[in-house]
DNA sequence: TGCTCCATGTAACACGTTACATGATTGC
DNA sequence: GCAATCATGTAACGTGTTACATGGAGCA
């Protein structure tokens, strides 16, 4: 159960609304812990009931329904408690790898186009990460501890995308290679 | 929805029982798509109801409750259909990265021991993959298409673990580094 | 006899996904 | 006036997790 903790973290970084949280999830913490806006609204309601956060109408609300949330001491304590607790390493849920195994056993699907598509998505994401890196972490500039951690998180994303791309290219070559002469690959 | 397809793939590789499937998941396809035995029993029941697979009592069952499943043509078709359909690239769900961000904002937790623990788990897993590679994919030996795919899947696991280890070591160094003199890292 | 492993399940619940509803504000 | 975007939600359903139940087989 990490979604509430991801939300708490995001709220500590910046007190804001459910809507904004959902949008920020899509392009920062969500790269490592995805959530839809419905999940976020649900968690906000639960955490408010639990006394971890508090909702309030922001000064600039005007006539809108906008509601902001701030983290209460109990929420901060809960986040620290969870962070100190051991959790198992991430487990993968990679549908494409399952498809590859299906291909190996069926030998009647062509996964090349799908892999091509994933490859270009990974290249886009990598370009995006590199852009952020160039903008926020220019070399030589001294970093606070918090910034150094943020940079390492970004680097993890970069490393991941690079790995996907390197592997994907080799895999694509294999999927596109013709059956060797004299050794037909279809049994 | 990929679990039924992972199960179909596994059953095509080898007709077997729910119990054995659950155990094989733990150490092969499950590295890329984890499932508990309850999920597997549930999916088997659903797929049998859907006419994708068929249960039968194996010859060596004796007085046990053991039941094997084989894939029916409809199941094979469904697997091929799903494999040909596009799916989004895997999304990550990495609790440790969330904890890092929590650390960056709270600055009152020590994630070094947890990272150390993850590092040694990743090293174990890498050693395990390398062992399989040395055993099943000795260099120079010619491979069928299916074997070449299996090898690439294994390489993906290896690349992933290597990435985690490389990154983890750098991260550990940062977590263990003392606050720079004259620039206290706690605000 | 009691322990562990084989083997299959039920039940309850937590979490994630998809579809839909509602209404205000902003820009053309 | 209309469409897009802001903003918050409800409802239904599907998937994943945890706890528990049941009983046979093999072994000390």
Coordinates of C-alpha atoms (C1' of nucleotides) in Angstrom, one line a residue:
Chain A
X1 CA 0.0 0.0 0.0
X2 CA 2.1 2.9 -1.2
X3 CA -0.4 5.2 -3.0
X4 CA -1.4 7.2 0.1
X5 CA 2.3 7.6 0.8
X6 CA 3.1 8.8 -2.7
X7 CA 0.3 11.3 -2.3
X8 CA 1.5 12.5 1.1
X9 CA 5.0 13.0 -0.4
X10 CA 3.6 15.0 -3.3
X11 CA 1.5 17.1 -0.9
X12 CA 4.5 17.8 1.2
X13 CA 6.4 19.0 -1.8
X14 CA 3.5 21.3 -2.6
X15 CA 0.2 21.8 -0.9
X16 CA -2.4 21.6 -3.7
X17 CA -5.7 20.2 -5.1
X18 CA -6.7 16.7 -6.1
X19 CA -6.9 17.8 -9.7
X20 CA -3.4 19.2 -9.7
X21 CA -2.1 16.2 -7.9
X22 CA -3.5 14.0 -10.6
X23 CA -1.8 16.1 -13.2
X24 CA 1.5 16.2 -11.4
X25 CA 1.3 12.4 -11.0
X26 CA 1.1 12.1 -14.7
X27 CA 4.5 13.7 -15.1
X28 CA 6.7 13.2 -12.1
X29 CA 6.1 10.8 -9.3
X30 CA 3.7 8.9 -11.5
X31 CA 6.7 7.7 -13.6
X32 CA 7.4 5.4 -10.7
X33 CA 4.0 5.0 -9.2
X34 CA 1.1 5.5 -11.6
X35 CA -2.4 6.5 -10.4
X36 CA -5.6 7.8 -12.0
X37 CA -7.5 10.8 -10.7
X38 CA -10.2 8.6 -9.2
X39 CA -7.7 6.8 -7.1
X40 CA -6.3 10.1 -5.9
X41 CA -9.6 11.5 -5.0
X42 CA -10.4 8.3 -3.1
X43 CA -7.1 8.4 -1.2
X44 CA -7.5 12.1 -0.4
X45 CA -11.0 11.4 1.1
X46 CA -9.6 8.5 3.1
X47 CA -6.6 10.3 4.4
X48 CA -8.7 13.3 5.4
X49 CA -11.0 10.9 7.4
X50 CA -7.9 9.4 9.0
X51 CA -6.7 12.8 10.1
X52 CA -3.5 12.6 8.0
X53 CA -4.4 15.6 5.8
X54 CA -6.7 18.5 6.0
X55 CA -8.7 20.1 3.2
X56 CA -9.3 23.8 2.9
X57 CA -10.6 26.4 0.4
X58 CA -7.6 28.2 -1.0
X59 CA -7.7 32.1 -1.1
X60 CA -7.8 32.2 -4.9
X61 CA -10.7 29.8 -5.1
X62 CA -13.3 32.4 -6.2
X63 CA -16.5 30.6 -7.0
X64 CA -14.9 27.3 -8.1
X65 CA -15.1 24.0 -6.2
X66 CA -11.3 24.0 -5.9
X67 CA -10.1 22.5 -2.6
X68 CA -6.5 22.2 -1.4
X69 CA -5.0 19.7 1.0
X70 CA -2.2 20.1 3.5
X71 CA -0.4 17.4 5.4
X72 CA -1.0 17.2 9.2
X73 CA 1.5 16.1 11.7
X74 CA -0.1 12.6 11.8
X75 CA 0.3 12.3 8.1
X76 CA 4.0 13.3 8.3
X77 CA 4.5 10.7 11.0
X78 CA 2.8 8.0 9.0
X79 CA 5.0 8.8 6.0
X80 CA 8.2 8.6 8.0
X81 CA 6.9 5.3 9.6
X82 CA 6.2 3.8 6.2
X83 CA 9.5 5.0 4.7
X84 CA 11.5 3.3 7.5
X85 CA 9.6 0.0 7.1
X86 CA 11.1 -2.6 4.7
X87 CA 9.2 -3.2 1.4
X88 CA 9.9 -5.9 -1.2
X89 CA 11.7 -4.7 -4.4
X90 CA 9.4 -3.8 -7.2
X91 CA 8.0 -6.7 -9.1
X92 CA 7.7 -6.5 -12.8
X93 CA 4.5 -6.7 -14.8
X94 CA 5.7 -6.7 -18.3
X95 CA 3.0 -7.8 -20.8
X96 CA 5.4 -7.6 -23.8
X97 CA 7.7 -10.2 -22.2
X98 CA 4.7 -12.5 -21.8
X99 CA 3.8 -11.9 -25.4
X100 CA 7.3 -12.9 -26.4
X101 CA 7.0 -16.2 -24.6
X102 CA 3.6 -16.7 -26.3
X103 CA 5.3 -16.0 -29.6
X104 CA 8.0 -18.6 -28.8
X105 CA 5.4 -21.2 -28.2
X106 CA 2.8 -20.3 -30.8
X107 CA 5.2 -19.1 -33.6
X108 CA 2.4 -17.4 -35.4
X109 CA 2.4 -13.8 -34.3
X110 CA 4.6 -10.8 -35.5
X111 CA 5.6 -8.8 -32.5
X112 CA 8.0 -6.5 -34.5
X113 CA 5.5 -3.6 -35.0
X114 CA 4.5 -3.6 -31.3
X115 CA 8.2 -3.6 -30.3
X116 CA 8.9 -0.8 -32.7
X117 CA 6.1 1.2 -31.2
X118 CA 7.4 0.6 -27.7
X119 CA 10.9 1.5 -28.8
X120 CA 9.8 4.9 -30.0
X121 CA 7.8 5.5 -26.8
X122 CA 10.9 4.7 -24.8
X123 CA 13.0 7.1 -26.9
X124 CA 10.5 9.8 -26.3
X125 CA 10.5 9.3 -22.6
X126 CA 14.3 9.2 -22.6
X127 CA 14.4 12.5 -24.5
X128 CA 12.0 13.9 -22.0
X129 CA 14.1 12.8 -19.0
X130 CA 17.3 14.2 -20.6
X131 CA 15.6 17.5 -21.2
X132 CA 14.7 17.7 -17.5
X133 CA 18.2 16.8 -16.6
X134 CA 19.7 19.5 -18.8
X135 CA 17.4 22.0 -17.4
X136 CA 17.5 21.2 -13.7
X137 CA 20.8 19.5 -13.1
X138 CA 23.4 21.3 -15.1
X139 CA 26.8 19.8 -14.3
X140 CA 29.1 21.5 -11.8
X141 CA 26.3 23.3 -10.0
X142 CA 26.3 22.4 -6.3
X143 CA 23.3 20.4 -5.1
X144 CA 21.5 20.2 -1.8
X145 CA 21.0 16.7 -0.4
X146 CA 17.3 16.8 -1.6
X147 CA 18.4 17.9 -5.1
X148 CA 21.0 15.2 -5.3
X149 CA 18.3 12.6 -4.5
X150 CA 16.0 14.0 -7.1
X151 CA 18.8 13.8 -9.6
X152 CA 19.4 10.1 -8.8
X153 CA 15.7 9.4 -9.2
X154 CA 15.9 11.0 -12.6
X155 CA 19.0 9.0 -13.5
X156 CA 17.1 5.8 -12.6
X157 CA 14.5 6.7 -15.1
X158 CA 17.2 7.4 -17.7
X159 CA 19.0 4.2 -17.0
X160 CA 15.7 2.3 -17.3
X161 CA 14.8 3.8 -20.7
X162 CA 18.3 3.3 -22.0
X163 CA 18.2 -0.3 -21.0
X164 CA 14.8 -0.8 -22.7
X165 CA 16.1 0.8 -25.9
X166 CA 19.4 -1.2 -26.1
X167 CA 17.5 -4.4 -25.4
X168 CA 14.7 -3.5 -27.7
X169 CA 17.0 -2.9 -30.7
X170 CA 18.6 -6.3 -30.3
X171 CA 15.2 -7.9 -29.8
X172 CA 13.9 -6.2 -32.9
X173 CA 16.8 -7.5 -35.0
X174 CA 16.0 -11.0 -33.9
X175 CA 12.3 -10.7 -34.6
X176 CA 13.0 -9.4 -38.1
X177 CA 15.7 -11.9 -39.0
X178 CA 14.7 -14.4 -41.6
X179 CA 14.6 -18.1 -40.8
X180 CA 18.1 -19.5 -41.3
X181 CA 18.4 -21.5 -44.6
X182 CA 18.3 -25.2 -44.1
X183 CA 17.0 -24.8 -40.6
X184 CA 13.4 -23.7 -40.9
X185 CA 12.3 -22.0 -37.7
X186 CA 8.7 -23.1 -37.9
X187 CA 8.5 -26.7 -36.7
Chain B
X1 CA -5.6 -8.3 -18.5
X2 CA -2.6 -10.5 -19.1
X3 CA -2.7 -13.1 -16.3
X4 CA -4.9 -15.6 -18.2
X5 CA -2.6 -15.2 -21.2
X6 CA 0.5 -15.8 -19.1
X7 CA -1.2 -19.0 -17.8
X8 CA -2.2 -20.1 -21.3
X9 CA 1.4 -19.6 -22.4
X10 CA 2.7 -21.6 -19.5
X11 CA 0.2 -24.4 -20.2
X12 CA 1.2 -24.5 -23.8
X13 CA 4.8 -24.9 -22.8
X14 CA 3.7 -27.8 -20.6
X15 CA 0.3 -29.3 -19.7
X16 CA 0.2 -29.4 -15.9
X17 CA -1.7 -28.8 -12.7
X18 CA -2.6 -25.5 -11.0
X19 CA -0.2 -26.3 -8.2
X20 CA 2.7 -26.9 -10.5
X21 CA 1.8 -23.8 -12.5
X22 CA 1.9 -21.7 -9.3
X23 CA 5.4 -23.1 -8.5
X24 CA 6.6 -22.6 -12.1
X25 CA 5.3 -19.0 -12.0
X26 CA 7.5 -18.4 -9.0
X27 CA 10.6 -19.1 -10.9
X28 CA 10.2 -18.4 -14.6
X29 CA 7.3 -16.4 -16.2
X30 CA 6.6 -15.0 -12.8
X31 CA 9.8 -12.9 -12.9
X32 CA 8.0 -10.8 -15.5
X33 CA 4.4 -11.4 -14.4
X34 CA 3.9 -12.3 -10.8
X35 CA 0.8 -14.3 -9.6
X36 CA -0.2 -16.1 -6.4
X37 CA -1.7 -19.6 -6.4
X38 CA -5.1 -18.2 -5.6
X39 CA -5.1 -16.0 -8.7
X40 CA -4.0 -19.0 -10.8
X41 CA -6.7 -21.3 -9.5
X42 CA -9.3 -18.6 -10.1
X43 CA -8.1 -18.0 -13.7
X44 CA -8.0 -21.8 -14.4
X45 CA -11.6 -22.0 -13.3
X46 CA -12.6 -19.1 -15.4
X47 CA -10.8 -20.3 -18.5
X48 CA -12.3 -23.7 -18.2
X49 CA -15.8 -22.1 -18.0
X50 CA -14.9 -20.1 -21.1
X51 CA -13.8 -23.2 -23.0
X52 CA -10.2 -22.1 -23.4
X53 CA -8.8 -25.0 -21.4
X54 CA -9.9 -28.4 -20.3
X55 CA -9.2 -30.1 -17.0
X56 CA -8.5 -33.9 -16.8
X57 CA -7.3 -36.4 -14.3
X58 CA -3.7 -37.3 -15.2
X59 CA -2.8 -41.1 -15.4
X60 CA -0.5 -40.8 -12.4
X61 CA -3.0 -39.1 -10.2
X62 CA -3.6 -42.2 -7.9
X63 CA -5.9 -41.2 -5.1
X64 CA -4.8 -37.5 -5.1
X65 CA -7.0 -34.6 -6.1
X66 CA -4.4 -33.7 -8.8
X67 CA -5.9 -32.2 -11.9
X68 CA -4.1 -31.2 -15.1
X69 CA -5.2 -28.7 -17.7
X70 CA -4.6 -28.6 -21.4
X71 CA -5.2 -25.7 -23.8
X72 CA -8.1 -26.1 -26.3
X73 CA -8.1 -24.5 -29.7
X74 CA -10.2 -21.6 -28.5
X75 CA -7.6 -20.8 -25.9
X76 CA -4.8 -20.9 -28.4
X77 CA -6.8 -18.5 -30.7
X78 CA -7.4 -16.2 -27.7
X79 CA -3.7 -16.1 -26.9
X80 CA -2.8 -15.3 -30.5
X81 CA -5.5 -12.6 -30.6
X82 CA -4.1 -11.0 -27.5
X83 CA -0.5 -11.2 -28.6
X84 CA -1.3 -9.4 -31.8
X85 CA -3.2 -6.6 -29.9
X86 CA -1.2 -3.5 -28.8
X87 CA -0.6 -3.1 -25.1
X88 CA 1.0 -0.1 -23.3
X89 CA 4.6 -0.5 -22.1
X90 CA 4.9 -1.7 -18.5
X91 CA 4.4 1.0 -15.9
X92 CA 6.6 1.0 -13.0
X93 CA 5.5 0.6 -9.4
X94 CA 8.6 1.2 -7.4
X95 CA 8.0 1.8 -3.7
X96 CA 11.7 2.5 -3.1
X97 CA 11.7 5.5 -5.4
X98 CA 8.7 6.9 -3.6
X99 CA 10.5 6.4 -0.4
X100 CA 13.5 8.3 -1.8
X101 CA 11.3 11.3 -2.6
X102 CA 9.8 11.0 0.8
X103 CA 13.3 11.1 2.3
X104 CA 14.2 14.2 0.1
X105 CA 11.2 16.1 1.6
X106 CA 11.2 14.8 5.1
X107 CA 15.0 14.4 5.6
X108 CA 14.5 12.2 8.7
X109 CA 14.8 8.7 7.5
X110 CA 17.8 6.5 6.7
X111 CA 17.2 4.5 3.6
X112 CA 20.7 3.0 3.4
X113 CA 19.9 -0.3 5.1
X114 CA 16.8 -0.9 2.9
X115 CA 18.8 -0.1 -0.2
X116 CA 21.6 -2.4 1.0
X117 CA 19.0 -5.2 1.4
X118 CA 17.6 -4.6 -2.1
X119 CA 21.1 -4.6 -3.5
X120 CA 21.9 -8.0 -2.2
X121 CA 18.5 -9.3 -3.4
X122 CA 19.3 -8.0 -6.9
X123 CA 22.7 -9.5 -6.8
X124 CA 21.2 -12.9 -5.9
X125 CA 18.7 -12.7 -8.7
X126 CA 21.5 -11.7 -11.2
X127 CA 23.6 -14.6 -10.1
X128 CA 20.6 -16.9 -10.6
X129 CA 19.9 -15.6 -14.1
X130 CA 23.6 -16.0 -15.0
X131 CA 23.5 -19.5 -13.8
X132 CA 20.6 -20.3 -16.0
X133 CA 22.3 -18.6 -18.9
X134 CA 25.5 -20.6 -18.4
X135 CA 23.5 -23.8 -18.2
X136 CA 21.0 -23.3 -21.1
X137 CA 22.7 -20.9 -23.5
X138 CA 26.3 -21.8 -23.8
X139 CA 27.9 -19.6 -26.4
X140 CA 28.3 -20.9 -29.9
X141 CA 25.6 -23.5 -29.7
X142 CA 23.0 -22.9 -32.5
X143 CA 19.5 -21.9 -31.2
X144 CA 16.0 -22.4 -32.6
X145 CA 13.9 -19.3 -33.0
X146 CA 12.1 -20.2 -29.8
X147 CA 15.3 -20.6 -27.9
X148 CA 16.7 -17.4 -29.2
X149 CA 13.6 -15.6 -27.8
X150 CA 13.9 -17.3 -24.5
X151 CA 17.5 -16.2 -24.3
X152 CA 16.6 -12.6 -25.1
X153 CA 14.0 -12.7 -22.3
X154 CA 16.7 -13.9 -19.9
X155 CA 19.0 -11.1 -21.1
X156 CA 16.3 -8.6 -20.3
X157 CA 16.2 -9.9 -16.7
X158 CA 20.0 -9.7 -16.6
X159 CA 20.1 -6.2 -17.9
X160 CA 17.5 -5.1 -15.5
X161 CA 19.3 -6.5 -12.5
X162 CA 22.6 -5.1 -13.6
X163 CA 21.0 -1.7 -13.9
X164 CA 19.5 -1.9 -10.5
X165 CA 22.9 -2.8 -9.0
X166 CA 24.8 -0.1 -10.8
X167 CA 22.4 2.5 -9.8
X168 CA 21.9 1.1 -6.3
X169 CA 25.7 1.4 -5.6
X170 CA 25.8 5.0 -6.6
X171 CA 22.7 5.8 -4.6
X172 CA 24.1 4.0 -1.6
X173 CA 27.2 6.2 -1.8
X174 CA 25.0 9.3 -1.8
X175 CA 22.9 8.1 1.1
X176 CA 26.0 7.3 3.2
X177 CA 27.9 10.5 2.3
X178 CA 28.2 13.0 5.2
X179 CA 26.8 16.4 4.9
X180 CA 29.3 18.7 3.2
X181 CA 31.1 21.1 5.7
X182 CA 29.8 24.6 5.7
X183 CA 26.7 23.4 3.8
X184 CA 24.5 21.6 6.3
X185 CA 22.1 19.4 4.5
X186 CA 19.3 19.7 7.0
X187 CA 17.5 22.9 6.6
Chain C
dT1 C1' 1.5 -39.6 16.4
dG2 C1' 2.8 -35.4 14.4
dC3 C1' 5.2 -32.8 10.8
dT4 C1' 5.9 -31.3 6.3
dC5 C1' 4.7 -31.1 1.6
dC6 C1' 1.2 -31.9 -2.1
dA7 C1' -3.0 -30.1 -3.9
dT8 C1' -7.2 -27.5 -4.4
dG9 C1' -10.0 -24.4 -3.0
dT10 C1' -13.5 -20.4 -0.4
dA11 C1' -14.2 -15.8 1.5
dA12 C1' -13.4 -11.2 2.5
dC13 C1' -11.3 -7.4 1.4
dA14 C1' -8.1 -3.9 -0.7
dC15 C1' -6.7 -1.8 -4.8
dG16 C1' -7.0 -0.4 -9.7
dT17 C1' -9.8 0.6 -14.0
dT18 C1' -13.5 2.3 -16.8
dA19 C1' -17.6 4.7 -17.5
dC20 C1' -20.4 8.2 -16.4
dA21 C1' -22.2 12.7 -14.0
dT22 C1' -22.1 17.5 -12.8
dG23 C1' -21.3 22.1 -13.1
dA24 C1' -18.2 26.3 -13.4
dT25 C1' -14.7 29.0 -16.0
dT26 C1' -12.0 30.5 -20.1
dG27 C1' -11.3 31.6 -24.8
dC28 C1' -13.1 31.9 -29.5
Chain D
dG1 C1' -23.3 30.3 -27.8
dC2 C1' -20.1 26.5 -27.9
dA3 C1' -16.2 23.8 -27.0
dA4 C1' -12.4 22.9 -24.2
dT5 C1' -10.5 22.7 -19.8
dC6 C1' -10.9 23.0 -14.8
dA7 C1' -12.5 20.5 -10.8
dT8 C1' -14.7 16.9 -8.1
dG9 C1' -16.8 13.2 -7.6
dT10 C1' -20.2 8.2 -7.8
dA11 C1' -20.8 3.5 -9.3
dA12 C1' -19.7 -0.8 -11.0
dC13 C1' -16.6 -3.9 -11.9
dG14 C1' -12.1 -6.4 -12.3
dT15 C1' -7.8 -7.7 -10.4
dG16 C1' -4.6 -8.7 -6.6
dT17 C1' -3.8 -9.9 -1.6
dT18 C1' -4.4 -12.2 2.8
dA19 C1' -6.3 -15.4 5.8
dC20 C1' -8.3 -19.6 6.3
dA21 C1' -10.1 -24.5 5.3
dT22 C1' -9.6 -29.2 3.8
dG23 C1' -7.7 -33.5 3.2
dG24 C1' -4.3 -37.0 1.4
dA25 C1' 0.7 -38.8 1.1
dG26 C1' 5.3 -39.5 2.9
dC27 C1' 8.3 -39.9 6.6
dA28 C1' 10.5 -40.2 11.3

